[in-house]
CSV table of C-alpha atoms in Angstrom, one decimal:
chain,number,residue,atom,x,y,z
A,1,MET,CA,44.1,40.7,-42.6
A,2,ASP,CA,44.9,37.7,-40.8
A,3,SER,CA,45.6,39.3,-37.6
A,4,LEU,CA,42.4,41.1,-37.9
A,5,GLY,CA,40.4,37.8,-38.7
A,6,LEU,CA,42.3,36.2,-35.5
A,7,PHE,CA,41.5,38.9,-33.2
A,8,ILE,CA,37.8,38.8,-34.6
A,9,LEU,CA,37.5,35.0,-34.0
A,10,LEU,CA,39.0,35.3,-30.5
A,11,MET,CA,36.6,38.0,-29.6
A,12,LEU,CA,33.8,35.9,-30.7
A,13,LEU,CA,34.8,32.8,-28.7
A,14,CYS,CA,35.2,34.8,-25.5
A,15,PHE,CA,31.7,36.2,-26.0
A,16,GLN,CA,30.5,32.5,-26.5
A,17,TRP,CA,32.2,31.4,-23.4
A,18,THR,CA,30.7,34.4,-21.2
A,19,THR,CA,27.2,34.1,-22.3
A,20,ALA,CA,26.8,30.3,-22.6
A,21,PRO,CA,27.8,28.7,-19.3
A,22,ALA,CA,28.4,25.0,-19.1
A,23,ALA,CA,25.8,22.8,-18.4
A,24,GLU,CA,27.3,22.0,-15.0
A,25,GLU,CA,27.2,25.4,-14.0
A,26,VAL,CA,23.4,26.0,-14.9
A,27,THR,CA,21.0,26.3,-12.1
A,28,TRP,CA,18.0,24.0,-13.3
A,29,THR,CA,14.5,24.1,-11.6
A,30,TYR,CA,11.2,22.7,-12.2
A,31,THR,CA,9.6,25.8,-13.2
A,32,GLY,CA,11.0,29.1,-14.4
A,33,LEU,CA,13.6,30.1,-17.0
A,34,VAL,CA,15.4,26.9,-16.7
A,35,GLY,CA,12.5,24.3,-15.9
A,36,GLN,CA,11.6,21.2,-16.9
A,37,SER,CA,10.8,22.2,-20.6
A,38,GLU,CA,14.1,23.8,-20.9
A,39,TRP,CA,16.3,21.1,-19.6
A,40,SER,CA,17.1,19.6,-22.9
A,41,GLU,CA,18.6,22.8,-24.2
A,42,TYR,CA,21.4,22.7,-21.4
A,43,PHE,CA,21.2,18.9,-20.9
A,44,PRO,CA,21.1,17.2,-24.2
A,45,GLU,CA,20.1,13.7,-22.4
A,46,CYS,CA,17.1,15.0,-21.0
A,47,GLY,CA,15.6,15.0,-24.6
A,48,GLY,CA,16.4,11.4,-25.1
A,49,THR,CA,14.1,8.3,-26.0
A,50,SER,CA,14.6,6.5,-22.6
A,51,GLN,CA,13.6,9.1,-20.1
A,52,SER,CA,12.0,8.8,-16.5
A,53,PRO,CA,9.7,8.8,-14.9
A,54,VAL,CA,7.0,6.9,-17.0
A,55,ASP,CA,3.1,6.2,-16.6
A,56,VAL,CA,3.1,2.3,-16.0
A,57,VAL,CA,-0.3,0.9,-17.9
A,58,THR,CA,-0.7,-2.4,-16.4
A,59,THR,CA,-2.3,-3.6,-19.4
A,60,GLN,CA,0.7,-3.2,-21.3
A,61,THR,CA,3.1,-4.8,-19.1
A,62,LYS,CA,4.6,-7.9,-19.8
A,63,TYR,CA,5.2,-10.6,-17.2
A,64,ASP,CA,8.7,-11.8,-16.6
A,65,PRO,CA,8.8,-14.9,-14.4
A,66,SER,CA,12.8,-14.2,-14.1
A,67,LEU,CA,12.5,-11.4,-12.1
A,68,MET,CA,13.1,-12.3,-8.8
A,69,PRO,CA,12.2,-10.5,-5.2
A,70,LEU,CA,14.6,-7.9,-4.8
A,71,THR,CA,17.0,-8.3,-1.7
A,72,PRO,CA,18.2,-5.2,0.5
A,73,LEU,CA,21.6,-5.9,1.9
A,74,GLY,CA,22.5,-4.6,5.0
A,75,TYR,CA,19.7,-2.1,5.2
A,76,SER,CA,19.0,-3.0,8.6
A,77,GLN,CA,22.8,-2.7,9.7
A,78,HIS,CA,22.9,1.0,10.3
A,79,GLY,CA,25.5,0.7,13.2
A,80,ASN,CA,26.4,3.9,15.5
A,81,GLN,CA,27.5,5.8,12.7
A,82,PRO,CA,25.0,8.9,11.9
A,83,PHE,CA,23.7,9.5,8.5
A,84,THR,CA,23.9,12.8,6.9
A,85,LEU,CA,20.8,14.7,5.9
A,86,TYR,CA,21.0,17.9,3.6
A,87,ASN,CA,18.7,20.0,1.5
A,88,ASN,CA,20.3,20.5,-2.1
A,89,GLY,CA,17.8,22.9,-3.1
A,90,HIS,CA,15.7,20.2,-5.3
A,91,THR,CA,15.2,17.8,-2.5
A,92,VAL,CA,16.1,16.2,0.7
A,93,VAL,CA,18.9,13.7,0.7
A,94,ILE,CA,20.1,11.0,3.0
A,95,GLU,CA,23.5,9.5,2.2
A,96,LEU,CA,24.0,5.8,3.0
A,97,PRO,CA,26.9,3.9,3.6
A,98,ASP,CA,28.8,1.9,1.3
A,99,TRP,CA,28.1,-1.5,3.0
A,100,MET,CA,24.3,-1.3,1.9
A,101,GLY,CA,23.6,-2.8,-1.3
A,102,LEU,CA,21.1,-4.4,-3.3
A,103,GLY,CA,20.5,-7.8,-4.5
A,104,GLY,CA,18.4,-9.6,-7.1
A,105,LEU,CA,19.9,-7.9,-10.1
A,106,PRO,CA,22.3,-9.4,-12.7
A,107,TRP,CA,25.0,-7.5,-10.5
A,108,LEU,CA,25.9,-6.2,-7.1
A,109,PHE,CA,24.5,-2.7,-6.8
A,110,THR,CA,25.9,-0.6,-3.7
A,111,ALA,CA,23.9,2.0,-1.9
A,112,VAL,CA,24.8,5.7,-2.6
A,113,GLN,CA,21.6,7.8,-1.4
A,114,MET,CA,17.9,8.2,-1.0
A,115,HIS,CA,15.7,11.1,-1.7
A,116,LEU,CA,11.9,12.2,-1.8
A,117,HIS,CA,9.8,14.0,-4.4
A,118,TRP,CA,6.3,15.6,-3.5
A,119,GLY,CA,3.8,18.0,-4.5
A,120,SER,CA,2.0,21.1,-2.9
A,121,GLY,CA,-1.7,20.5,-2.6
A,122,GLY,CA,-1.8,17.9,0.2
A,123,PRO,CA,-3.4,14.4,-0.2
A,124,SER,CA,-4.9,13.5,-3.7
A,125,TYR,CA,-3.0,16.3,-5.2
A,126,GLY,CA,-0.1,14.4,-6.6
A,127,GLY,CA,3.3,14.6,-6.0
A,128,SER,CA,5.0,11.2,-7.2
A,129,GLU,CA,6.8,10.9,-10.3
A,130,HIS,CA,5.8,7.7,-11.6
A,131,THR,CA,2.2,6.8,-12.2
A,132,ILE,CA,0.4,3.8,-12.3
A,133,ASN,CA,-2.3,3.8,-15.0
A,134,GLY,CA,-2.5,7.4,-15.0
A,135,MET,CA,-2.9,7.8,-11.3
A,136,SER,CA,0.0,9.5,-9.3
A,137,ALA,CA,0.6,9.1,-5.5
A,138,ASP,CA,1.0,11.8,-2.7
A,139,ALA,CA,5.1,11.5,-3.0
A,140,GLU,CA,7.7,9.0,-4.0
A,141,LEU,CA,10.9,7.8,-2.5
A,142,HIS,CA,13.8,6.7,-4.7
A,143,VAL,CA,16.8,4.6,-3.2
A,144,VAL,CA,19.9,4.9,-5.7
A,145,HIS,CA,22.5,2.5,-6.1
A,146,TYR,CA,25.6,2.0,-8.5
A,147,ASN,CA,27.1,-1.0,-10.3
A,148,SER,CA,29.9,-1.9,-8.1
A,149,GLU,CA,30.6,-4.8,-10.0
A,150,LEU,CA,31.3,-2.9,-13.2
A,151,TYR,CA,32.4,0.5,-12.2
A,152,PRO,CA,34.5,2.0,-9.4
A,153,ASN,CA,32.0,4.7,-8.3
A,154,MET,CA,28.8,6.7,-8.6
A,155,SER,CA,30.5,9.2,-10.6
A,156,THR,CA,31.4,6.7,-13.6
A,157,ALA,CA,28.5,4.3,-13.4
A,158,MET,CA,25.9,7.2,-13.6
A,159,THR,CA,27.0,7.8,-17.3
A,160,GLN,CA,27.3,4.2,-18.3
A,161,SER,CA,24.4,1.7,-19.5
A,162,GLU,CA,23.0,-0.1,-16.5
A,163,GLY,CA,25.4,1.8,-14.1
A,164,LEU,CA,22.7,2.7,-11.7
A,165,ALA,CA,19.7,0.9,-9.9
A,166,VAL,CA,16.8,2.6,-8.4
A,167,LEU,CA,14.0,1.5,-6.4
A,168,GLY,CA,10.7,3.7,-6.5
A,169,ILE,CA,8.3,3.8,-3.7
A,170,LEU,CA,5.0,5.3,-4.2
A,171,ILE,CA,3.7,7.2,-1.0
A,172,VAL,CA,0.1,7.8,-0.1
A,173,THR,CA,-1.5,9.0,3.2
A,174,GLY,CA,-3.8,7.8,5.5
A,175,GLU,CA,-4.7,8.2,9.2
A,176,GLU,CA,-2.0,6.2,10.7
A,177,THR,CA,1.4,7.8,11.4
A,178,ASN,CA,4.5,5.7,10.0
A,179,LEU,CA,7.1,6.0,12.5
A,180,ALA,CA,10.0,4.9,10.3
A,181,PHE,CA,9.5,8.1,8.3
A,182,ASN,CA,9.8,10.1,11.2
A,183,ASN,CA,13.6,9.1,11.2
A,184,ILE,CA,13.7,11.6,8.3
A,185,LEU,CA,10.7,13.9,8.6
A,186,ASN,CA,11.7,15.0,12.2
A,187,TYR,CA,14.9,16.7,11.4
A,188,LEU,CA,14.0,18.7,8.3
A,189,SER,CA,13.4,21.8,10.2
A,190,ARG,CA,17.2,21.5,10.8
A,191,VAL,CA,17.8,22.0,7.0
A,192,ARG,CA,15.2,24.1,5.9
A,193,HIS,CA,17.4,26.2,3.3
A,194,ALA,CA,19.4,25.0,0.3
A,195,ASN,CA,23.1,23.5,1.3
A,196,GLN,CA,22.3,23.0,4.9
A,197,LYS,CA,23.6,19.6,6.3
A,198,VAL,CA,22.9,17.6,9.6
A,199,SER,CA,23.9,14.7,11.2
A,200,ILE,CA,20.7,12.3,12.2
A,201,PRO,CA,20.6,9.1,14.1
A,202,ALA,CA,21.2,6.1,11.7
A,203,PHE,CA,18.0,3.9,11.3
A,204,ASP,CA,16.7,0.7,9.5
A,205,ILE,CA,16.4,1.7,5.9
A,206,GLU,CA,14.4,-1.3,5.3
A,207,SER,CA,11.6,0.1,7.4
A,208,LEU,CA,10.6,2.4,4.5
A,209,LEU,CA,10.1,-0.1,1.8
A,210,PRO,CA,6.9,-2.1,1.4
A,211,LYS,CA,6.6,-5.4,3.0
A,212,ASP,CA,6.1,-7.2,-0.6
A,213,LEU,CA,9.5,-6.8,-2.4
A,214,GLY,CA,8.5,-9.5,-4.9
A,215,ARG,CA,6.0,-7.3,-6.9
A,216,TYR,CA,7.3,-4.5,-8.9
A,217,TYR,CA,7.7,-3.1,-12.3
A,218,ARG,CA,11.1,-3.2,-14.3
A,219,TYR,CA,12.0,-0.9,-17.0
A,220,ASN,CA,15.5,1.0,-18.4
A,221,GLY,CA,15.3,4.7,-17.9
A,222,SER,CA,17.1,7.9,-16.6
A,223,LEU,CA,17.8,10.1,-13.8
A,224,THR,CA,14.5,12.2,-13.1
A,225,THR,CA,17.0,15.4,-12.9
A,226,PRO,CA,19.3,16.8,-14.8
A,227,PRO,CA,21.8,15.8,-16.6
A,228,CYS,CA,19.1,12.9,-17.0
A,229,TYR,CA,21.5,10.2,-17.7
A,230,GLN,CA,19.8,7.1,-19.5
A,231,SER,CA,21.7,4.5,-17.1
A,232,VAL,CA,19.0,3.5,-14.6
A,233,ILE,CA,17.6,0.3,-14.1
A,234,TRP,CA,14.1,1.2,-12.5
A,235,SER,CA,12.2,-1.1,-10.0
A,236,LEU,CA,9.0,0.3,-9.2
A,237,PHE,CA,7.1,-1.5,-6.2
A,238,ASN,CA,3.3,-2.3,-6.7
A,239,GLU,CA,2.6,-1.9,-2.9
A,240,ARG,CA,2.2,1.7,-1.7
A,241,VAL,CA,3.4,2.8,1.6
A,242,GLN,CA,1.5,5.1,3.8
A,243,ILE,CA,2.1,7.9,5.9
A,244,SER,CA,-0.2,10.4,7.9
A,245,LYS,CA,-1.4,13.7,6.5
A,246,ALA,CA,0.4,15.3,8.8
A,247,GLN,CA,3.8,13.8,7.8
A,248,LEU,CA,2.9,14.7,4.1
A,249,LEU,CA,2.1,18.3,5.2
A,250,LYS,CA,5.3,18.6,6.9
A,251,MET,CA,7.0,17.6,3.7
A,252,GLU,CA,5.5,19.8,1.6
A,253,THR,CA,5.7,22.9,3.6
A,254,ILE,CA,8.9,22.8,6.0
A,255,LEU,CA,11.7,23.2,3.2
A,256,TYR,CA,13.1,26.0,1.0
A,257,SER,CA,14.7,26.1,-2.2
A,258,SER,CA,16.5,29.3,-1.7
A,259,LYS,CA,19.6,29.6,0.5
A,260,ALA,CA,19.4,31.1,4.0
A,261,GLU,CA,21.3,34.3,2.9
A,262,ASP,CA,18.5,34.7,-0.3
A,263,PRO,CA,16.2,37.9,0.9
A,264,ASP,CA,13.2,35.9,-1.0
A,265,ARG,CA,12.5,32.7,0.5
A,266,MET,CA,10.8,29.9,-2.2
A,267,LEU,CA,9.1,26.9,-0.7
A,268,LEU,CA,10.6,23.4,-2.0
A,269,GLN,CA,7.5,22.3,-3.5
A,270,ASP,CA,6.4,20.0,-6.5
A,271,ASN,CA,9.7,18.9,-7.2
A,272,TYR,CA,8.6,16.0,-9.6
A,273,ARG,CA,9.2,15.7,-13.0
A,274,ALA,CA,6.3,15.0,-15.5
A,275,THR,CA,5.9,11.5,-17.0
A,276,GLN,CA,7.8,11.0,-20.2
A,277,PRO,CA,7.0,8.8,-23.5
A,278,LEU,CA,7.8,5.0,-23.3
A,279,ASN,CA,8.5,5.2,-26.8
A,280,HIS,CA,10.5,1.6,-27.8
A,281,ARG,CA,10.4,0.5,-24.2
A,282,VAL,CA,8.7,-2.5,-22.4
A,283,ALA,CA,7.6,-2.2,-19.0
A,284,PHE,CA,8.1,-6.0,-17.2
A,285,ALA,CA,6.0,-7.0,-14.3
A,286,SER,CA,7.6,-9.6,-11.7
A,287,PHE,CA,3.9,-10.9,-11.2
A,288,SER,CA,1.3,-12.1,-13.8
A,289,ALA,CA,-2.1,-10.5,-13.9
A,290,GLU,CA,-3.5,-14.1,-13.1
A,291,SER,CA,-2.0,-13.9,-9.5
A,292,GLY,CA,-4.9,-11.8,-8.4
A,293,LYS,CA,-5.5,-8.0,-7.4
A,294,GLU,CA,-3.4,-6.7,-4.4
A,295,LEU,CA,-6.0,-6.3,-1.8
A,296,THR,CA,-5.5,-3.1,0.4
A,297,PRO,CA,-5.7,-3.4,4.1
A,298,GLY,CA,-9.3,-1.9,4.0
A,299,GLU,CA,-10.5,-4.2,1.3
A,300,VAL,CA,-9.1,-7.1,3.5
A,301,THR,CA,-10.9,-5.9,6.6
A,302,ALA,CA,-14.1,-5.5,4.9
A,303,ILE,CA,-13.8,-9.2,3.5
A,304,VAL,CA,-13.2,-10.3,7.0
A,305,ILE,CA,-16.1,-8.4,8.4
A,306,GLY,CA,-18.5,-9.6,5.7
A,307,VAL,CA,-17.6,-13.2,6.4
A,308,MET,CA,-18.0,-12.8,10.2
A,309,CYS,CA,-21.6,-11.2,9.5
A,310,GLY,CA,-22.5,-14.0,7.2
A,311,CYS,CA,-21.8,-16.7,9.5
A,312,VAL,CA,-23.7,-15.1,12.6
A,313,GLY,CA,-26.7,-14.5,10.3
A,314,LEU,CA,-26.7,-18.1,9.1
A,315,ALA,CA,-26.3,-19.1,13.0
A,316,VAL,CA,-29.4,-17.0,13.7
A,317,ILE,CA,-31.4,-18.5,11.1
A,318,VAL,CA,-30.5,-22.1,12.0
A,319,ARG,CA,-31.4,-21.4,15.7
A,320,PHE,CA,-34.7,-20.1,14.6
A,321,ILE,CA,-35.5,-23.1,12.5
A,322,VAL,CA,-34.6,-25.3,15.4
A,323,LYS,CA,-36.7,-23.4,18.2
A,324,THR,CA,-39.8,-23.3,16.0
A,325,ILE,CA,-39.7,-27.2,15.1
A,326,ARG,CA,-39.3,-27.9,19.0
A,327,SER,CA,-42.2,-25.5,19.8
A,328,THR,CA,-44.6,-27.5,17.5
A,329,SER,CA,-46.3,-30.6,18.5
A,330,SER,CA,-44.9,-33.8,16.7
A,331,TRP,CA,-48.4,-34.9,16.2
A,332,ASP,CA,-49.0,-31.7,14.1
A,333,VAL,CA,-46.0,-32.2,12.2
A,334,LEU,CA,-45.9,-35.8,11.5
A,335,PRO,CA,-48.8,-38.2,10.3
A,336,SER,CA,-50.4,-39.9,13.0
A,337,ASN,CA,-49.8,-43.7,13.4
A,338,ARG,CA,-52.2,-44.5,15.9
A,339,PRO,CA,-55.2,-47.1,15.3
A,340,ALA,CA,-58.5,-45.9,14.4
A,341,PRO,CA,-61.0,-46.2,17.3
A,342,MET,CA,-63.4,-49.5,16.8
A,343,SER,CA,-66.7,-48.8,16.7
A,344,ARG,CA,-69.2,-50.2,19.3
A,345,MET,CA,-72.0,-52.8,18.7
A,346,LYS,CA,-75.6,-51.9,19.5
A,347,GLU,CA,-76.5,-54.2,22.4
A,348,PRO,CA,-79.9,-56.3,22.2
A,349,GLU,CA,-82.9,-55.0,24.5
A,350,ASN,CA,-83.1,-58.2,26.6
A,351,THR,CA,-79.6,-57.8,27.7
A,352,LYS,CA,-80.2,-54.4,28.7
A,353,GLU,CA,-83.2,-55.5,30.8
A,354,LYS,CA,-81.2,-57.9,32.3
A,355,LYS,CA,-78.5,-55.6,33.3
A,356,GLN,CA,-81.2,-53.1,35.0
A,357,ASP,CA,-82.6,-56.0,37.0
A,358,MET,CA,-79.3,-57.1,38.2
A,359,ALA,CA,-78.7,-53.5,39.2
A,360,LEU,CA,-81.8,-53.0,41.0
A,361,ASN,CA,-81.5,-56.2,43.0
A,362,SER,CA,-77.9,-55.5,44.1
A,363,THR,CA,-79.2,-52.0,45.0
A,364,SER,CA,-82.0,-53.6,47.2
A,365,GLY,CA,-79.7,-55.9,48.7
A,366,ALA,CA,-77.1,-53.1,50.0
A,367,GLU,CA,-80.2,-51.3,51.5
A,368,LYS,CA,-81.3,-54.2,53.9
A,369,LYS,CA,-77.6,-54.9,54.8
A,370,GLU,CA,-77.5,-51.2,56.0
A,371,GLU,CA,-80.7,-51.4,58.1
A,372,PRO,CA,-79.7,-51.4,62.0
A,373,THR,CA,-80.2,-54.4,64.3
A,374,PRO,CA,-82.1,-53.8,67.8
A,375,SER,CA,-80.1,-53.9,70.8
A,376,PRO,CA,-81.1,-55.9,74.1
A,377,GLN,CA,-82.5,-54.0,76.7
A,378,THR,CA,-80.5,-53.5,80.1
A,379,GLU,CA,-82.6,-53.7,83.8
A,380,PRO,CA,-82.1,-51.1,86.2
């Protein structure tokens, strides 16, 4: 009886091992049999209360003056060693050298890798993981670092509290091409299928970041992919980075999540996780609401053009007024200061008669003077 019971127990254990593979062996996806809604069944921490990404509601954030501008360390010192670009079936990853790091946090964090998330519908259809006030961007870049002061490596740090620090950069589309992102996008055709790798020329990683590294949102969260460890200090920049529509289209349509030998090719699209509840957490802001709304380049241009037009219009009005004043007689504009003409007195009659006699006498005298004098005659 004991032998039979032991045999049955061994059979049950063997059946469980063969039907329930370990979480590490599960091939997860964003949709399908092991899609986002099933992640927590195979990876328990994906069902935790401090998951990422989240929707940042700006009116509910708390200003924290102790949050200093983030400082990339060695991002531009790429040297001559090439970077490794590879397709892991979920995204495209660029491995970073360990001399790159991140300052502005309580500990020193060493860079590990960066990767992208995108959608499938082109501009304005979403693709970012984080959202701000419910609005998603077209794509999102993550730069991953591990806490090298407290932990020996990435594998250990990712399972521990505050073991990782990730920068979140929201990407939108515009008319201009972002040359910095071409350092990645121009090589995607070489890693079209899962598990393919290629060496690419090193470049300045800081050129991918927003110009303003001092305005960001900070919260404690998790990895956005299984195993969803809740070990990440997130810094989501307020300023967006812009790429062209053609660059977004290349990102969305050139890669496959399937391997080269797979008979059915599957495009790698919509590789973003839905936002998770904030629960008990608070999202902090490194800037206050009183510091003013972030102006887009288009808004700045519109303000400058409006000021210029206003100045030109004011100059035209002033010129018109001055010209009008000059063309109008000053006597018409100003009150006259000339003395009024004096009225003439009526002359007496005897005075008029004397003047007439004097005039006649002078006239007759002149006529007498004009008569010719007879000349003497000469003999022949």
